[in-house]
Tab-separated table of C-alpha atoms and ligand atoms in Angstrom:
chain	number	residue	atom	x	y	z
V	1	UNK	CA	-74.374	-36.417	27.691
V	2	UNK	CA	-73.460	-32.729	27.905
V	3	UNK	CA	-75.233	-31.280	24.862
V	4	UNK	CA	-77.295	-28.150	24.282
V	5	UNK	CA	-80.301	-28.612	22.017
V	6	UNK	CA	-81.912	-25.515	20.454
V	7	UNK	CA	-85.670	-25.983	20.204
V	8	UNK	CA	-87.933	-23.026	20.854
V	9	UNK	CA	-88.175	-19.287	20.217
V	10	UNK	CA	-86.665	-17.784	17.076
V	11	UNK	CA	-84.600	-15.426	19.266
V	12	UNK	CA	-83.137	-18.451	21.072
V	13	UNK	CA	-82.282	-19.980	17.750
V	14	UNK	CA	-80.544	-16.787	16.618
V	15	UNK	CA	-78.431	-16.761	19.796
V	16	UNK	CA	-77.704	-20.479	19.503
V	17	UNK	CA	-76.737	-20.062	15.858
V	18	UNK	CA	-74.376	-17.185	16.719
V	19	UNK	CA	-72.834	-19.301	19.490
V	20	UNK	CA	-72.378	-22.231	17.094
V	21	UNK	CA	-70.777	-19.970	14.475
V	22	UNK	CA	-68.225	-18.712	17.032
V	23	UNK	CA	-66.770	-22.212	16.620
V	24	UNK	CA	-66.511	-21.954	12.821
V	25	UNK	CA	-63.061	-20.580	11.869
V	26	UNK	CA	-63.329	-18.232	8.891
V	27	UNK	CA	-60.600	-16.621	6.821
V	28	UNK	CA	-61.049	-12.856	6.717
V	29	UNK	CA	-61.302	-11.137	3.336
V	30	UNK	CA	-61.893	-7.608	2.101
V	31	UNK	CA	-64.549	-7.352	-0.606
V	32	UNK	CA	-63.940	-4.503	-3.039
V	33	UNK	CA	-65.842	-2.795	-5.838
V	34	UNK	CA	-65.611	0.349	-7.932
V	35	UNK	CA	-68.482	2.294	-9.432
V	36	UNK	CA	-68.884	5.792	-10.863
V	37	UNK	CA	-65.333	6.771	-9.879
V	38	UNK	CA	-65.575	5.639	-6.250
V	39	UNK	CA	-63.895	2.657	-4.588
V	40	UNK	CA	-65.512	0.574	-1.850
V	41	UNK	CA	-64.046	-1.964	0.594
V	42	UNK	CA	-65.628	-4.094	3.331
V	43	UNK	CA	-64.203	-6.748	5.662
V	44	UNK	CA	-66.139	-10.005	5.344
V	45	UNK	CA	-66.197	-13.668	6.258
V	46	UNK	CA	-69.484	-14.699	4.585
V	47	UNK	CA	-67.687	-15.484	1.335
V	48	UNK	CA	-67.436	-18.834	-0.396
V	49	UNK	CA	-66.375	-20.742	-3.426
V	50	UNK	CA	-69.443	-21.738	-5.449
V	51	UNK	CA	-68.209	-24.047	-8.201
V	52	UNK	CA	-65.094	-24.880	-10.237
V	53	UNK	CA	-67.138	-25.396	-13.417
V	54	UNK	CA	-66.886	-22.514	-13.979
V	55	UNK	CA	-64.676	-21.158	-11.159
V	56	UNK	CA	-67.108	-18.920	-9.298
V	57	UNK	CA	-67.590	-17.249	-5.936
V	58	UNK	CA	-70.302	-15.731	-3.773
V	59	UNK	CA	-70.320	-12.930	-1.203
V	60	UNK	CA	-73.064	-12.160	1.366
V	61	UNK	CA	-73.512	-8.437	1.963
V	62	UNK	CA	-75.777	-6.682	4.458
V	63	UNK	CA	-78.106	-4.200	2.758
V	64	UNK	CA	-76.941	-1.429	5.073
V	65	UNK	CA	-73.249	-1.806	4.102
V	66	UNK	CA	-71.888	0.981	1.917
V	67	UNK	CA	-70.615	-1.537	-0.660
V	68	UNK	CA	-74.149	-2.878	-1.128
V	69	UNK	CA	-75.366	-0.146	-3.469
V	70	UNK	CA	-72.511	-0.412	-6.026
V	71	UNK	CA	-72.930	-4.202	-6.005
V	72	UNK	CA	-76.703	-3.909	-6.374
V	73	UNK	CA	-76.030	-1.621	-9.342
V	74	UNK	CA	-73.962	-4.394	-10.943
V	75	UNK	CA	-70.337	-3.551	-10.072
V	76	UNK	CA	-67.974	-6.519	-10.309
V	77	UNK	CA	-66.325	-7.522	-7.026
V	78	UNK	CA	-62.902	-8.430	-5.692
V	79	UNK	CA	-62.200	-10.829	-2.821
V	80	UNK	CA	-58.896	-10.087	-1.102
V	81	UNK	CA	-57.818	-12.887	1.247
V	82	UNK	CA	-55.988	-11.209	4.118
V	83	UNK	CA	-52.587	-12.152	5.540
V	84	UNK	CA	-52.447	-12.662	9.319
V	85	UNK	CA	-50.549	-9.348	9.649
V	86	UNK	CA	-53.453	-7.405	8.102
V	87	UNK	CA	-55.815	-7.227	11.083
V	88	UNK	CA	-55.666	-3.417	11.019
V	89	UNK	CA	-56.874	-3.426	7.396
V	90	UNK	CA	-59.794	-5.617	8.440
V	91	UNK	CA	-60.597	-3.213	11.280
V	92	UNK	CA	-60.400	-0.215	8.945
V	93	UNK	CA	-62.756	-1.955	6.495
V	94	UNK	CA	-65.281	-2.988	9.157
V	95	UNK	CA	-66.074	0.449	10.532
V	96	UNK	CA	-62.923	2.050	11.989
V	97	UNK	CA	-62.712	4.217	8.855
V	98	UNK	CA	-65.295	5.087	6.205
V	99	UNK	CA	-65.419	5.428	2.427
V	100	UNK	CA	-62.199	5.788	0.457
V	101	UNK	CA	-60.168	6.405	3.663
V	102	UNK	CA	-60.143	2.588	3.835
V	103	UNK	CA	-57.621	2.611	0.989
V	104	UNK	CA	-55.124	4.824	2.873
V	105	UNK	CA	-53.515	1.775	4.471
V	106	UNK	CA	-51.829	-1.011	2.422
V	107	UNK	CA	-50.759	-1.139	-1.233
V	108	UNK	CA	-53.705	-1.099	-3.620
V	109	UNK	CA	-53.989	-1.697	-7.355
V	110	UNK	CA	-56.751	-2.779	-9.741
V	111	UNK	CA	-57.617	-5.647	-12.069
V	112	UNK	CA	-60.265	-5.026	-14.756
V	113	UNK	CA	-61.053	-1.806	-12.858
V	114	UNK	CA	-61.818	-3.576	-9.549
V	115	UNK	CA	-59.604	-2.522	-6.590
V	116	UNK	CA	-57.303	-5.213	-5.210
V	117	UNK	CA	-55.052	-5.248	-2.158
V	118	UNK	CA	-51.617	-6.009	-3.637
V	119	UNK	CA	-50.193	-7.455	-0.418
V	120	UNK	CA	-53.168	-9.685	0.383
V	121	UNK	CA	-52.393	-13.420	0.196
V	122	UNK	CA	-54.590	-13.651	-2.887
V	123	UNK	CA	-57.103	-11.565	-4.799
V	124	UNK	CA	-59.960	-13.053	-6.789
V	125	UNK	CA	-61.924	-10.822	-9.155
V	126	UNK	CA	-65.439	-11.892	-10.141
V	127	UNK	CA	-68.069	-10.789	-12.597
V	128	UNK	CA	-71.236	-9.782	-10.767
V	129	UNK	CA	-73.643	-12.033	-12.618
V	130	UNK	CA	-76.499	-12.857	-10.241
V	131	UNK	CA	-77.955	-11.883	-6.880
V	132	UNK	CA	-80.256	-13.498	-4.348
V	133	UNK	CA	-82.043	-11.531	-1.618
V	134	UNK	CA	-82.511	-13.181	1.756
V	135	UNK	CA	-83.551	-11.396	4.923
V	136	UNK	CA	-81.132	-8.612	5.824
V	137	UNK	CA	-78.557	-9.696	3.245
V	138	UNK	CA	-78.035	-10.030	-0.452
V	139	UNK	CA	-75.836	-12.707	-2.025
V	140	UNK	CA	-73.844	-11.614	-5.074
V	141	UNK	CA	-72.245	-14.289	-7.220
V	142	UNK	CA	-70.474	-14.850	-10.472
V	143	UNK	CA	-67.532	-16.322	-12.375
V	144	UNK	CA	-63.901	-15.623	-11.545
V	145	UNK	CA	-62.285	-13.358	-14.149
V	146	UNK	CA	-58.796	-12.953	-12.624
V	147	UNK	CA	-56.664	-14.274	-9.765
V	148	UNK	CA	-53.521	-12.833	-8.159
V	149	UNK	CA	-51.419	-14.778	-5.646
V	150	UNK	CA	-48.910	-13.085	-3.348
V	151	UNK	CA	-46.420	-14.425	-0.800
V	152	UNK	CA	-46.878	-17.187	1.742
V	153	UNK	CA	-50.033	-19.019	2.870
V	154	UNK	CA	-50.691	-17.381	6.262
V	155	UNK	CA	-54.332	-16.304	6.628
V	156	UNK	CA	-55.980	-13.937	9.072
V	157	UNK	CA	-58.656	-16.016	10.832
V	158	UNK	CA	-61.775	-14.939	12.757
V	159	UNK	CA	-62.764	-17.440	15.452
V	160	UNK	CA	-64.753	-17.164	18.698
V	161	UNK	CA	-65.324	-13.440	18.114
V	162	UNK	CA	-61.662	-12.485	17.701
V	163	UNK	CA	-58.822	-12.410	15.232
V	164	UNK	CA	-56.256	-15.193	15.279
V	165	UNK	CA	-53.994	-17.045	12.866
V	166	UNK	CA	-54.161	-20.538	11.407
V	167	UNK	CA	-50.696	-21.825	12.358
X	1	FMN	C1	-64.552	-10.382	10.859
X	1	FMN	C2	-65.722	-9.647	10.230
X	1	FMN	C3	-66.476	-10.279	9.253
X	1	FMN	C4	-67.556	-9.628	8.642
X	1	FMN	N1	-68.258	-10.264	7.650
X	1	FMN	C5	-69.256	-9.603	7.018
X	1	FMN	C6	-69.927	-10.224	5.915
X	1	FMN	O1	-69.603	-11.345	5.507
X	1	FMN	N2	-70.930	-9.518	5.321
X	1	FMN	C7	-71.320	-8.261	5.747
X	1	FMN	O2	-72.243	-7.680	5.162
X	1	FMN	N3	-70.678	-7.652	6.785
X	1	FMN	C8	-69.644	-8.288	7.402
X	1	FMN	N4	-68.979	-7.680	8.431
X	1	FMN	C9	-69.391	-6.342	8.858
X	1	FMN	C10	-68.864	-5.223	7.957
X	1	FMN	O3	-67.455	-5.350	7.704
X	1	FMN	C11	-69.120	-3.853	8.611
X	1	FMN	O4	-70.454	-3.766	9.017
X	1	FMN	C12	-68.785	-2.720	7.685
X	1	FMN	O5	-68.482	-1.582	8.491
X	1	FMN	C13	-69.942	-2.378	6.777
X	1	FMN	O6	-69.500	-1.451	5.845
X	1	FMN	P1	-69.768	0.134	5.905
X	1	FMN	O7	-69.103	0.657	7.141
X	1	FMN	O8	-69.057	0.548	4.642
X	1	FMN	O9	-71.232	0.377	5.848
X	1	FMN	C14	-67.895	-8.310	9.041
X	1	FMN	C15	-67.121	-7.672	10.034
X	1	FMN	C16	-66.057	-8.333	10.624
X	1	FMN	C17	-65.231	-7.620	11.681
């Protein structure tokens, strides 16, 4: 049997976990929020559906990310599911640009005051109803308040440490 079994130091487990997660294909989204006249955007993959009763979502945000403070202050959040042609928007929103310069690229609008990327495959706006702190991250979650669908189903995927497409 050719299997690797992780038993041992916590640092080994962290490396093993990262290696395992390289094999988990994730659709790339941009989380958005607006607070006190400023808009925030961050590329993310640690995003999930929570329940359909009621429809609800969760996002996992590192405390050091610039979008963390508006979310911690209670701003509602948008989840913009990127199209496979939107890799450059993901790069802009994961450090290549900062602050509101992230909105210079792409067509942006708003629903209930939360920024949305109009040419994303879909945008889901959620009320920021609860948060859970865990380690370096905070999980924000709440019910869906609006959904916008756009164009074909053709997601941008992050797998094995790089961008790819699903089909
Ligand atoms: C594909 C990809 C997925 C990411 N997923 C997350 C995530 O789920 N949560 C998170 O806090 N940061 C995630 N990041 C990192 C942030 O996008 C990045 O650190 C960002 O620059 C933080 O925002 P800031 O520059 O506004 O502080 C991801 C980055 C990439 C490239």
